[in-house]
Short mmCIF file of N, CA and C in Angstrom, two decimals:
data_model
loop_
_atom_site.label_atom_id
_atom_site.label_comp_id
_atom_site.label_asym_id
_atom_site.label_seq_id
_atom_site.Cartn_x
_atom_site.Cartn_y
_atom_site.Cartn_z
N UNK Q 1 -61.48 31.02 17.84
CA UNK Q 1 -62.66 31.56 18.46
C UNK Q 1 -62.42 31.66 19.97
N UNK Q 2 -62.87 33.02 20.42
CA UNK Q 2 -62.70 32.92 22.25
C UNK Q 2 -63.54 31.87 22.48
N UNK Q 3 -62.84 31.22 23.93
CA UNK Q 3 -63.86 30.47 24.69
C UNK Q 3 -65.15 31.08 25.57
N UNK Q 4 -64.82 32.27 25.94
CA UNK Q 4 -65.98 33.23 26.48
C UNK Q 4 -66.80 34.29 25.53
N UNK Q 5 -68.21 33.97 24.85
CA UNK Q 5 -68.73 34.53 24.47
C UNK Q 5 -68.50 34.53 22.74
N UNK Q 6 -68.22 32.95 22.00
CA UNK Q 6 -67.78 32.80 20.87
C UNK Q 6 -68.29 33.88 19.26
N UNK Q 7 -69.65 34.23 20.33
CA UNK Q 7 -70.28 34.90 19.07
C UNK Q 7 -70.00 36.02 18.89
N UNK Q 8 -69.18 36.66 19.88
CA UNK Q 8 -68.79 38.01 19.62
C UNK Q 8 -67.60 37.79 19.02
N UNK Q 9 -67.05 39.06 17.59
CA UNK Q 9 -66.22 39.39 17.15
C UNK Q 9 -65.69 40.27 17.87
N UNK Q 10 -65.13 40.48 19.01
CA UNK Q 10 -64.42 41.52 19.25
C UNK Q 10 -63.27 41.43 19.16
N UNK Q 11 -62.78 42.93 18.96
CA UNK Q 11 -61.07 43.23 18.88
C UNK Q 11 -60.68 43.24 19.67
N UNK Q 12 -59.84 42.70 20.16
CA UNK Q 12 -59.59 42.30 21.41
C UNK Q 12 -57.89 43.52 21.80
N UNK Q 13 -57.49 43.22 20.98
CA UNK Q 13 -56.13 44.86 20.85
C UNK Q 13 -56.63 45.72 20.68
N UNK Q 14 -57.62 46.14 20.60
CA UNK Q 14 -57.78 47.61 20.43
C UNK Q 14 -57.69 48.34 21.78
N UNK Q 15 -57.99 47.81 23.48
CA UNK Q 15 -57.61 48.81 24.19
C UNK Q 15 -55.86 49.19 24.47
N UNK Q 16 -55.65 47.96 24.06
CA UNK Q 16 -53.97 47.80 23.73
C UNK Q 16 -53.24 48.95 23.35
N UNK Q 17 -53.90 49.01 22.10
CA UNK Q 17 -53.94 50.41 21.08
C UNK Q 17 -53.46 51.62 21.49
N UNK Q 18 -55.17 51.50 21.94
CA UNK Q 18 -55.85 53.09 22.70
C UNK Q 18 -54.50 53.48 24.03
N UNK Q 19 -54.25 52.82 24.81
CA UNK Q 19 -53.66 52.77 25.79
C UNK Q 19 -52.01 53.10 25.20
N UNK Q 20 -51.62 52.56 24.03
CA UNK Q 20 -50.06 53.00 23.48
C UNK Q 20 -50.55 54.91 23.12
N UNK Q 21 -51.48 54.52 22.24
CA UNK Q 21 -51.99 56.31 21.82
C UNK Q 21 -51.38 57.12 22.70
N UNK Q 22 -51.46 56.93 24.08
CA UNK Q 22 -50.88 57.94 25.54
C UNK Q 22 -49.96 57.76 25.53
N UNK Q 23 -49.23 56.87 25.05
CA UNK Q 23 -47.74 56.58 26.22
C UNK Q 23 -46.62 56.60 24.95
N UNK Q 24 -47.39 56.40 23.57
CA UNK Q 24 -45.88 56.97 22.98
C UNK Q 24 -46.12 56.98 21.44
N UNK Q 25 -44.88 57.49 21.02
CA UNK Q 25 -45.09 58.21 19.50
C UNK Q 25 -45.91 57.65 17.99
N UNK Q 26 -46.48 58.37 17.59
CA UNK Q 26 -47.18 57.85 16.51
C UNK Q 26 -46.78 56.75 15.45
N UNK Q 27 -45.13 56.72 15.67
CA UNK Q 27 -44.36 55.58 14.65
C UNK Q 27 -44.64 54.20 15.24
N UNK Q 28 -44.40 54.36 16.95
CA UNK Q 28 -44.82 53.20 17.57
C UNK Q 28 -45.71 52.74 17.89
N UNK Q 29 -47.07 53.34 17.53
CA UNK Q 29 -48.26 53.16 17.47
C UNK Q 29 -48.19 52.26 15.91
N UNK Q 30 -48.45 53.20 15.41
CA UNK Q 30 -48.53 52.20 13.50
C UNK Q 30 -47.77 51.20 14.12
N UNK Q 31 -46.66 50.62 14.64
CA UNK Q 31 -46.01 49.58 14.08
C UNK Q 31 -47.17 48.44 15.12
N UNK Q 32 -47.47 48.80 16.37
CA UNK Q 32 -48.30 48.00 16.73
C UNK Q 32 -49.69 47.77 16.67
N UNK Q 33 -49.64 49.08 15.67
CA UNK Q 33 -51.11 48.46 14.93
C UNK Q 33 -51.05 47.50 13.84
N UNK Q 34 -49.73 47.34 12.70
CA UNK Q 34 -49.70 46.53 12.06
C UNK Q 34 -49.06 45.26 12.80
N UNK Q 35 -48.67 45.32 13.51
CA UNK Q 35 -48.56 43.56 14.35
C UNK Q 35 -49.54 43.56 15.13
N UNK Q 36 -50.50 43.91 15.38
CA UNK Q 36 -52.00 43.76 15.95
C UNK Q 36 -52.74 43.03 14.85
N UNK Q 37 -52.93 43.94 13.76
CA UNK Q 37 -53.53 43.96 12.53
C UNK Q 37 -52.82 42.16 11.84
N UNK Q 38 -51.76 42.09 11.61
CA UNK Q 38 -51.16 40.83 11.42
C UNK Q 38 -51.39 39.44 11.71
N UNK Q 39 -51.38 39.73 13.59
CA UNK Q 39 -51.78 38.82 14.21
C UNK Q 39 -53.32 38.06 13.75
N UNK Q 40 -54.23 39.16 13.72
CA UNK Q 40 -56.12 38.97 13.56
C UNK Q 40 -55.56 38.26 11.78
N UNK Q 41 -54.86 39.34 11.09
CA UNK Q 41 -55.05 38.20 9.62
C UNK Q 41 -54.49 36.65 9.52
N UNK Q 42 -53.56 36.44 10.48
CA UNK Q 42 -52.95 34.82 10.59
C UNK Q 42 -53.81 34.30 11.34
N UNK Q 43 -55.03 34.76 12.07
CA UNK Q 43 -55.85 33.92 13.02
C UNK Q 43 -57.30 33.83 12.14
N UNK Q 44 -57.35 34.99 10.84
CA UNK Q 44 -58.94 34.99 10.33
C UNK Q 44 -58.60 34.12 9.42
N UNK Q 45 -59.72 33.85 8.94
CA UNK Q 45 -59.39 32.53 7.34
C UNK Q 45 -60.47 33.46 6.24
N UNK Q 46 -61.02 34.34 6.99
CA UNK Q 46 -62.09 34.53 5.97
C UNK Q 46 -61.30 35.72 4.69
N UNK Q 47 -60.54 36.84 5.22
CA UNK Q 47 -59.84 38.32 4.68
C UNK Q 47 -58.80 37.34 3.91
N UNK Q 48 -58.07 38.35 2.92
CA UNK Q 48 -56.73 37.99 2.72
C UNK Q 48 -55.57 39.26 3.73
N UNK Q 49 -54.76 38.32 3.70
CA UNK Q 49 -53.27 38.72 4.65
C UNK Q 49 -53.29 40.10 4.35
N UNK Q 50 -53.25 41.19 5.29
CA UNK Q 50 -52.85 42.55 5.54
C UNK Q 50 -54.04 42.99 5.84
N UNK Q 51 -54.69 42.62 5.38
CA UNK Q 51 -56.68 43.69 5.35
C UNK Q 51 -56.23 44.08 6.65
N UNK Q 52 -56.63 43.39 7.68
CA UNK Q 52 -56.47 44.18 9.22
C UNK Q 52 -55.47 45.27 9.78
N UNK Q 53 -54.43 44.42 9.02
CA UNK Q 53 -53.01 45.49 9.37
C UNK Q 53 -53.35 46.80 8.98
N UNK Q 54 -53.25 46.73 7.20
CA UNK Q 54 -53.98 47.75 6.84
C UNK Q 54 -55.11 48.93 7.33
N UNK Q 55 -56.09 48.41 7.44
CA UNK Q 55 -57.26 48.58 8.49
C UNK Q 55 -57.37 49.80 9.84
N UNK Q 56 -56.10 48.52 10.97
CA UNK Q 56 -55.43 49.10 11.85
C UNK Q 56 -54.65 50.33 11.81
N UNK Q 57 -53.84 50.37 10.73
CA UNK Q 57 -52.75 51.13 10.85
C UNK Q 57 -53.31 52.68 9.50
N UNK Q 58 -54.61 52.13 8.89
CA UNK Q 58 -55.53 54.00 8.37
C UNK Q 58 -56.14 54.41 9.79
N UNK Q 59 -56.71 53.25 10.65
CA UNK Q 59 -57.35 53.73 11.71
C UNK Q 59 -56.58 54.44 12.73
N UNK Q 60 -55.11 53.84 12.90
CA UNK Q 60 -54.45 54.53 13.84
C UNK Q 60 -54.42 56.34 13.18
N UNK Q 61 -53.66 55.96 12.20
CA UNK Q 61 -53.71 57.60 11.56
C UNK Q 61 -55.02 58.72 11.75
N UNK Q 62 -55.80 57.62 11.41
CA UNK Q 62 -57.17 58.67 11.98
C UNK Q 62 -57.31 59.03 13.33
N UNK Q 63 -57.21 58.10 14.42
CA UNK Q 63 -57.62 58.57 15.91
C UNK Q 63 -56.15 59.08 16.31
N UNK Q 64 -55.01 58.82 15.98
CA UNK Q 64 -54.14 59.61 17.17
C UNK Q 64 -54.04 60.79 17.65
N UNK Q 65 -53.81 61.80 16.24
CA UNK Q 65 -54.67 62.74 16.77
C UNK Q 65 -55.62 63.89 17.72
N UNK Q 66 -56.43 62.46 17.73
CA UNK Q 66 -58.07 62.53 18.43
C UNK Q 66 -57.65 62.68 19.80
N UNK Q 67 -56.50 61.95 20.30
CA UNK Q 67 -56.32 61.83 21.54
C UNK Q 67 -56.37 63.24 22.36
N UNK Q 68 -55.93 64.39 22.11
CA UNK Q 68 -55.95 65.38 22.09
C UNK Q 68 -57.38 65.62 23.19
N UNK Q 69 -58.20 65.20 21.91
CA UNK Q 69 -60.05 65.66 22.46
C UNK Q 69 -60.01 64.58 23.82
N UNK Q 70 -59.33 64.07 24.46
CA UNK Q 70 -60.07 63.44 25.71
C UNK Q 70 -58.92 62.90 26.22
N UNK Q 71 -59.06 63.20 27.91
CA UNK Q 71 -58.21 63.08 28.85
C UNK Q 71 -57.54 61.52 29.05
N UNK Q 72 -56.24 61.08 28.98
CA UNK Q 72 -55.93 60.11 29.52
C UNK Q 72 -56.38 59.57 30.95
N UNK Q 73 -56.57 60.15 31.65
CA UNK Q 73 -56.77 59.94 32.72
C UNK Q 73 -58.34 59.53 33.21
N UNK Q 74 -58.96 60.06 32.08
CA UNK Q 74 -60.70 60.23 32.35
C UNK Q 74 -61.02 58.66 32.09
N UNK Q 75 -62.04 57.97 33.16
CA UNK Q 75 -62.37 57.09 33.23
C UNK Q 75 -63.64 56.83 31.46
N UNK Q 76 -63.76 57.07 31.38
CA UNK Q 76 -64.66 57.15 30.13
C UNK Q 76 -63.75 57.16 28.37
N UNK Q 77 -62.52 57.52 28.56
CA UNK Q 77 -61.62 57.81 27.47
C UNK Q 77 -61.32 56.60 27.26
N UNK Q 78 -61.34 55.17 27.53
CA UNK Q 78 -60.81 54.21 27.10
C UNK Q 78 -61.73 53.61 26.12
N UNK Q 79 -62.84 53.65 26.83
CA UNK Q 79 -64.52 52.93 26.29
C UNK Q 79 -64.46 53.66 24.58
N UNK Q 80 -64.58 54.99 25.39
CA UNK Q 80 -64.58 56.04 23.90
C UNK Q 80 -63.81 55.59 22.47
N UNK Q 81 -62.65 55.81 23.37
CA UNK Q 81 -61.72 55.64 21.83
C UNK Q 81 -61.66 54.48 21.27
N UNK Q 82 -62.23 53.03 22.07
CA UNK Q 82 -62.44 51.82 21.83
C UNK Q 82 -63.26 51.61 20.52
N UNK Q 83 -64.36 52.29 20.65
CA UNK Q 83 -65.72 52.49 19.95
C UNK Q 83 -65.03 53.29 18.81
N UNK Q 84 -64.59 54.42 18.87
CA UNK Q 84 -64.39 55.11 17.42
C UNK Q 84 -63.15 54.18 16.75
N UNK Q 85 -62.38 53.60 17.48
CA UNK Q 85 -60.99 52.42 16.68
C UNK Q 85 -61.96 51.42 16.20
N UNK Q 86 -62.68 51.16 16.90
CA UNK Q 86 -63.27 49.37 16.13
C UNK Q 86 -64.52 50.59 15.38
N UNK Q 87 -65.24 51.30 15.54
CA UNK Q 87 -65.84 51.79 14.20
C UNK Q 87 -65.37 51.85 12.73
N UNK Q 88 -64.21 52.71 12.92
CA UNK Q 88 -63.38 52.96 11.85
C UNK Q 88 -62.68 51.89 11.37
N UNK Q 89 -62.12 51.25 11.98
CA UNK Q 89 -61.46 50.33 11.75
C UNK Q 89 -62.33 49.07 10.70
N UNK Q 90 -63.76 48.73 11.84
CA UNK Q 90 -64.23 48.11 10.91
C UNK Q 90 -65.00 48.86 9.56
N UNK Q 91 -65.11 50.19 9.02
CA UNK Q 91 -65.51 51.05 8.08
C UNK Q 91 -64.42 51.01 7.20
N UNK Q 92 -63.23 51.28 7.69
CA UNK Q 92 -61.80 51.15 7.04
C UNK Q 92 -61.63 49.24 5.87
N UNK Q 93 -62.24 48.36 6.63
CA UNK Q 93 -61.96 47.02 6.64
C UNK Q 93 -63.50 46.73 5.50
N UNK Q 94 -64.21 47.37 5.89
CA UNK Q 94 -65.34 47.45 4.31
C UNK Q 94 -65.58 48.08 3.16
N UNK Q 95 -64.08 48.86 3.23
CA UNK Q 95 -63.97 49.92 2.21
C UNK Q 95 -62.74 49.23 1.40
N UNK Q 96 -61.88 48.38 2.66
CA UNK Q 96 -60.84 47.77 2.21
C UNK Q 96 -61.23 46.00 0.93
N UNK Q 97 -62.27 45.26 1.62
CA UNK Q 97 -63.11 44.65 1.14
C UNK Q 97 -63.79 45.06 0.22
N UNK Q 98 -64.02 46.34 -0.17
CA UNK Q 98 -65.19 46.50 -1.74
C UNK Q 98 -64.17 46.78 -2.92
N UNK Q 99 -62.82 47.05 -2.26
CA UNK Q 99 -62.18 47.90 -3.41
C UNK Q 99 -61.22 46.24 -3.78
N UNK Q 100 -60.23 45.81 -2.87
CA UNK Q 100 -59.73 44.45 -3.29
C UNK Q 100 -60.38 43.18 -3.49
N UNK Q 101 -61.87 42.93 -2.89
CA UNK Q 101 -62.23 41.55 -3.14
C UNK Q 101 -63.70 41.55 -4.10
N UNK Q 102 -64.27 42.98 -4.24
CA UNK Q 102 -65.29 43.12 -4.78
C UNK Q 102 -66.31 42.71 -4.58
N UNK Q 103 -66.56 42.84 -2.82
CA UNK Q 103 -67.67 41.97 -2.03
C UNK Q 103 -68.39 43.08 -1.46
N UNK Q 104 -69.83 43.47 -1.90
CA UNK Q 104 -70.69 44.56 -1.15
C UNK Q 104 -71.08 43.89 0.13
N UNK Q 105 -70.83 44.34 1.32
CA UNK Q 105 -71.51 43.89 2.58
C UNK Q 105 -72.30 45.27 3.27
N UNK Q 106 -72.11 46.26 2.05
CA UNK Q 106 -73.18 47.54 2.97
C UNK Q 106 -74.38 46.90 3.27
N UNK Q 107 -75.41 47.26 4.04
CA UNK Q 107 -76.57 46.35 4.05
C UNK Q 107 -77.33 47.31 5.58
N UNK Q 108 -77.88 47.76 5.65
CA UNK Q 108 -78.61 47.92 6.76
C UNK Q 108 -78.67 47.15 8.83
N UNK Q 109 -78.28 45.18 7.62
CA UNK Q 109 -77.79 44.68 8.82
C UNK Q 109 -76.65 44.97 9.32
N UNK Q 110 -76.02 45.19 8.29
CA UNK Q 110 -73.97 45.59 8.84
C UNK Q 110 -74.14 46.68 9.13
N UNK Q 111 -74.64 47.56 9.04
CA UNK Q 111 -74.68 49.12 9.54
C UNK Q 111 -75.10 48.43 11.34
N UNK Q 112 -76.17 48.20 11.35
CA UNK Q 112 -76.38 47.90 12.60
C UNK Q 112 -75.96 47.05 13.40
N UNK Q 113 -75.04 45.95 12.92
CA UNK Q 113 -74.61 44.82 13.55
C UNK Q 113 -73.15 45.40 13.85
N UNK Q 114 -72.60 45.42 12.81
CA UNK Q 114 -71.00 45.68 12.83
C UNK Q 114 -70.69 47.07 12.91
N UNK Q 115 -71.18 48.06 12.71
CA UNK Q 115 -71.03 49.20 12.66
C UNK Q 115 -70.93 50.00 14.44
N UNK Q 116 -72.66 49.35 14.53
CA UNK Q 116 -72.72 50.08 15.78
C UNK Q 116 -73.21 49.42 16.79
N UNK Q 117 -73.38 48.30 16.98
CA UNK Q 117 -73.63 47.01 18.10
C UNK Q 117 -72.00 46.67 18.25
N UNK Q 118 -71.50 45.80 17.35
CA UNK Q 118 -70.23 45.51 18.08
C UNK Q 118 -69.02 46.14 18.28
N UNK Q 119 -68.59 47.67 18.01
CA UNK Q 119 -67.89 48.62 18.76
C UNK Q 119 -68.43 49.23 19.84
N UNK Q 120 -69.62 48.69 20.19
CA UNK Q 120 -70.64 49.38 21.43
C UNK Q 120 -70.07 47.89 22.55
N UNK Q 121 -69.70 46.45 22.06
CA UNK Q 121 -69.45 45.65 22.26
C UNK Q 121 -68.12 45.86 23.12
N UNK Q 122 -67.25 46.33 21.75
CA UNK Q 122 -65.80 46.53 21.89
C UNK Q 122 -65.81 47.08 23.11
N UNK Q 123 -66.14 48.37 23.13
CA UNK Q 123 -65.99 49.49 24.44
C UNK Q 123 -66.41 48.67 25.69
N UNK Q 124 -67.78 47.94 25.81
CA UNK Q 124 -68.15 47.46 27.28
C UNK Q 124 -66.96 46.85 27.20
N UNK Q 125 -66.16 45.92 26.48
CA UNK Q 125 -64.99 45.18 26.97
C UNK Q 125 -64.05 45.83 27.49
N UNK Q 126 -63.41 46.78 26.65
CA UNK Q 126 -62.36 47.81 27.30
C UNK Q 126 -62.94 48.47 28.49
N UNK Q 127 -64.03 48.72 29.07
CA UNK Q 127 -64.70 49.33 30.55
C UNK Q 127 -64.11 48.00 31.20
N UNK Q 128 -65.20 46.94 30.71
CA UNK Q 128 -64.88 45.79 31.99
C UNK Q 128 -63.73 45.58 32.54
N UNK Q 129 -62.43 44.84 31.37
CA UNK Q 129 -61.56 44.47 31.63
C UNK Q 129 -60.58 45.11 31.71
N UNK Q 130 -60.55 46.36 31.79
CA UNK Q 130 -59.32 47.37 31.67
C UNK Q 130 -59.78 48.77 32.47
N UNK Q 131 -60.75 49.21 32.83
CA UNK Q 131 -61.37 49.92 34.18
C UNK Q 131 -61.85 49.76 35.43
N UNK Q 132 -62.75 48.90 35.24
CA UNK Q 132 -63.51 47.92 36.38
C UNK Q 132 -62.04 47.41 37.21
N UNK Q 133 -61.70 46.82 36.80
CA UNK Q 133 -60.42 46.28 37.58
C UNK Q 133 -58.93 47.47 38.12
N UNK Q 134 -59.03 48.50 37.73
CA UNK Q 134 -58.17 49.56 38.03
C UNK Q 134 -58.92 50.54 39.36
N UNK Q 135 -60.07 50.13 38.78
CA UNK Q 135 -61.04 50.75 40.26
C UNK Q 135 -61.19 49.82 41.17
N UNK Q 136 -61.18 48.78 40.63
CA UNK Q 136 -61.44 47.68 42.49
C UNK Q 136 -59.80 47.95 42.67
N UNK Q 137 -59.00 47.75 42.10
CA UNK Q 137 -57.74 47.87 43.13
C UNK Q 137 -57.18 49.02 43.52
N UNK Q 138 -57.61 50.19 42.82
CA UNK Q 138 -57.22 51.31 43.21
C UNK Q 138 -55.82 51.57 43.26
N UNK Q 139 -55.49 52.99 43.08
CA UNK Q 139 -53.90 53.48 43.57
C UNK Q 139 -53.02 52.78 44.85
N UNK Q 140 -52.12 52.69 44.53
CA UNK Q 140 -51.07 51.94 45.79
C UNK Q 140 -51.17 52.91 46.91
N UNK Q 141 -51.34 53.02 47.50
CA UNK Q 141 -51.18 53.67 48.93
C UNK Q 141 -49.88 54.58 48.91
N UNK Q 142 -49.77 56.03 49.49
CA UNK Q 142 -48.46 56.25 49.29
C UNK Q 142 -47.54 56.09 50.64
N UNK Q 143 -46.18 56.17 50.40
CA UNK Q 143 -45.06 55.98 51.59
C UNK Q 143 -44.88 57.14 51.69
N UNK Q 144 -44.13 56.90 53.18
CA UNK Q 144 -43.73 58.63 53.65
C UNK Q 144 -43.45 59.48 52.62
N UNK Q 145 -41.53 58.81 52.53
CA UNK Q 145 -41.27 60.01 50.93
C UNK Q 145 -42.18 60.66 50.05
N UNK Q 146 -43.30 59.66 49.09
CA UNK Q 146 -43.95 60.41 48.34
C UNK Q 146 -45.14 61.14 48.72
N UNK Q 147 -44.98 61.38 49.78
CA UNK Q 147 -45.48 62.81 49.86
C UNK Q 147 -45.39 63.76 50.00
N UNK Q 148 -44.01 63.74 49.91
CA UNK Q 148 -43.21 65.29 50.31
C UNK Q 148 -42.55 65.46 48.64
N UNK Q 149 -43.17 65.86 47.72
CA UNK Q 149 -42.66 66.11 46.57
C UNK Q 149 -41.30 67.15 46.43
N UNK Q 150 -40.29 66.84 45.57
CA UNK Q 150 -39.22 68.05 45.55
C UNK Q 150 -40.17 69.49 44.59
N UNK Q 151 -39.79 70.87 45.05
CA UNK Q 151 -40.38 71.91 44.48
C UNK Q 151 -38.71 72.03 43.23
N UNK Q 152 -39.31 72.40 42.26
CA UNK Q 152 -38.49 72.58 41.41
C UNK Q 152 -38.57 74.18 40.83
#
């Protein structure tokens, strides 16, 4: 359990994720969604071993994609894709749960709790701790050289 804020379930890799999505190929994405996914099943007691991996790595397939629809660069694209990974992911992870353990948790409360409160969760985290802090420190200042770019 985190020490800050125990009652939240959040995914805590998912801006991890979101952030590989940009920077490199879809094989190396899956693989760190299933050692993401891995990690959460050796730390949960409640799933059996893979659910998350699993989980992770239909969800990656679904959003990479996606990346396409929204700018790396756009301050708002991290939050975003945060929210649709832990949506799916957790939709992926109750579809994964009805079919191997034969446990209904559809319910009106899980629609609203897990569905769409705590990927609304997820995202303020990926803003706070992974934007908020890129804006207080801002770009490095540049040196002479880089500003005289070579024309190619």
């Amino acid at each position: 359990m985190p020490l800050l804020f125990p009652a939240l379930r959040l995914f805590y890799f998912v801006p991890v994720l979101i952030t590989a999505y940009y920077q490199k190929p879809l094989t190396t994405c899956l693989w760190y969604s299933i050692l993401c996914g891995l990690l959460l099943d050796f730390l949960s007691t409640n799933d059996r071993l893979g659910m998350h991996s699993l989980a992770y790595s239909i969800s990656t397939l679904i959003l990479y994609g996606k990346k396409r629809n929204f700018f790396a660069d756009s301050l708002s694209t991290l939050p975003l894709m945060t929210y649709f990974f832990s949506a799916s992911s957790t939709f992926v992870l109750a579809i994964l749960m009805q079919l191997f353990e034969i446990k209904t948790i559809f319910s009106w409360r899980w629609i609203l709790a897990d569905f769409l409160v705590m990927p609304l969760a997820d995202a303020l985290f990926a803003f706070l701790f992974f934007i908020v802090p890129a804006l207080l420190i801002g770009k490095p200042p540049k040196k002479g050289k880089d500003y005289f770019l070579a024309k190619n």
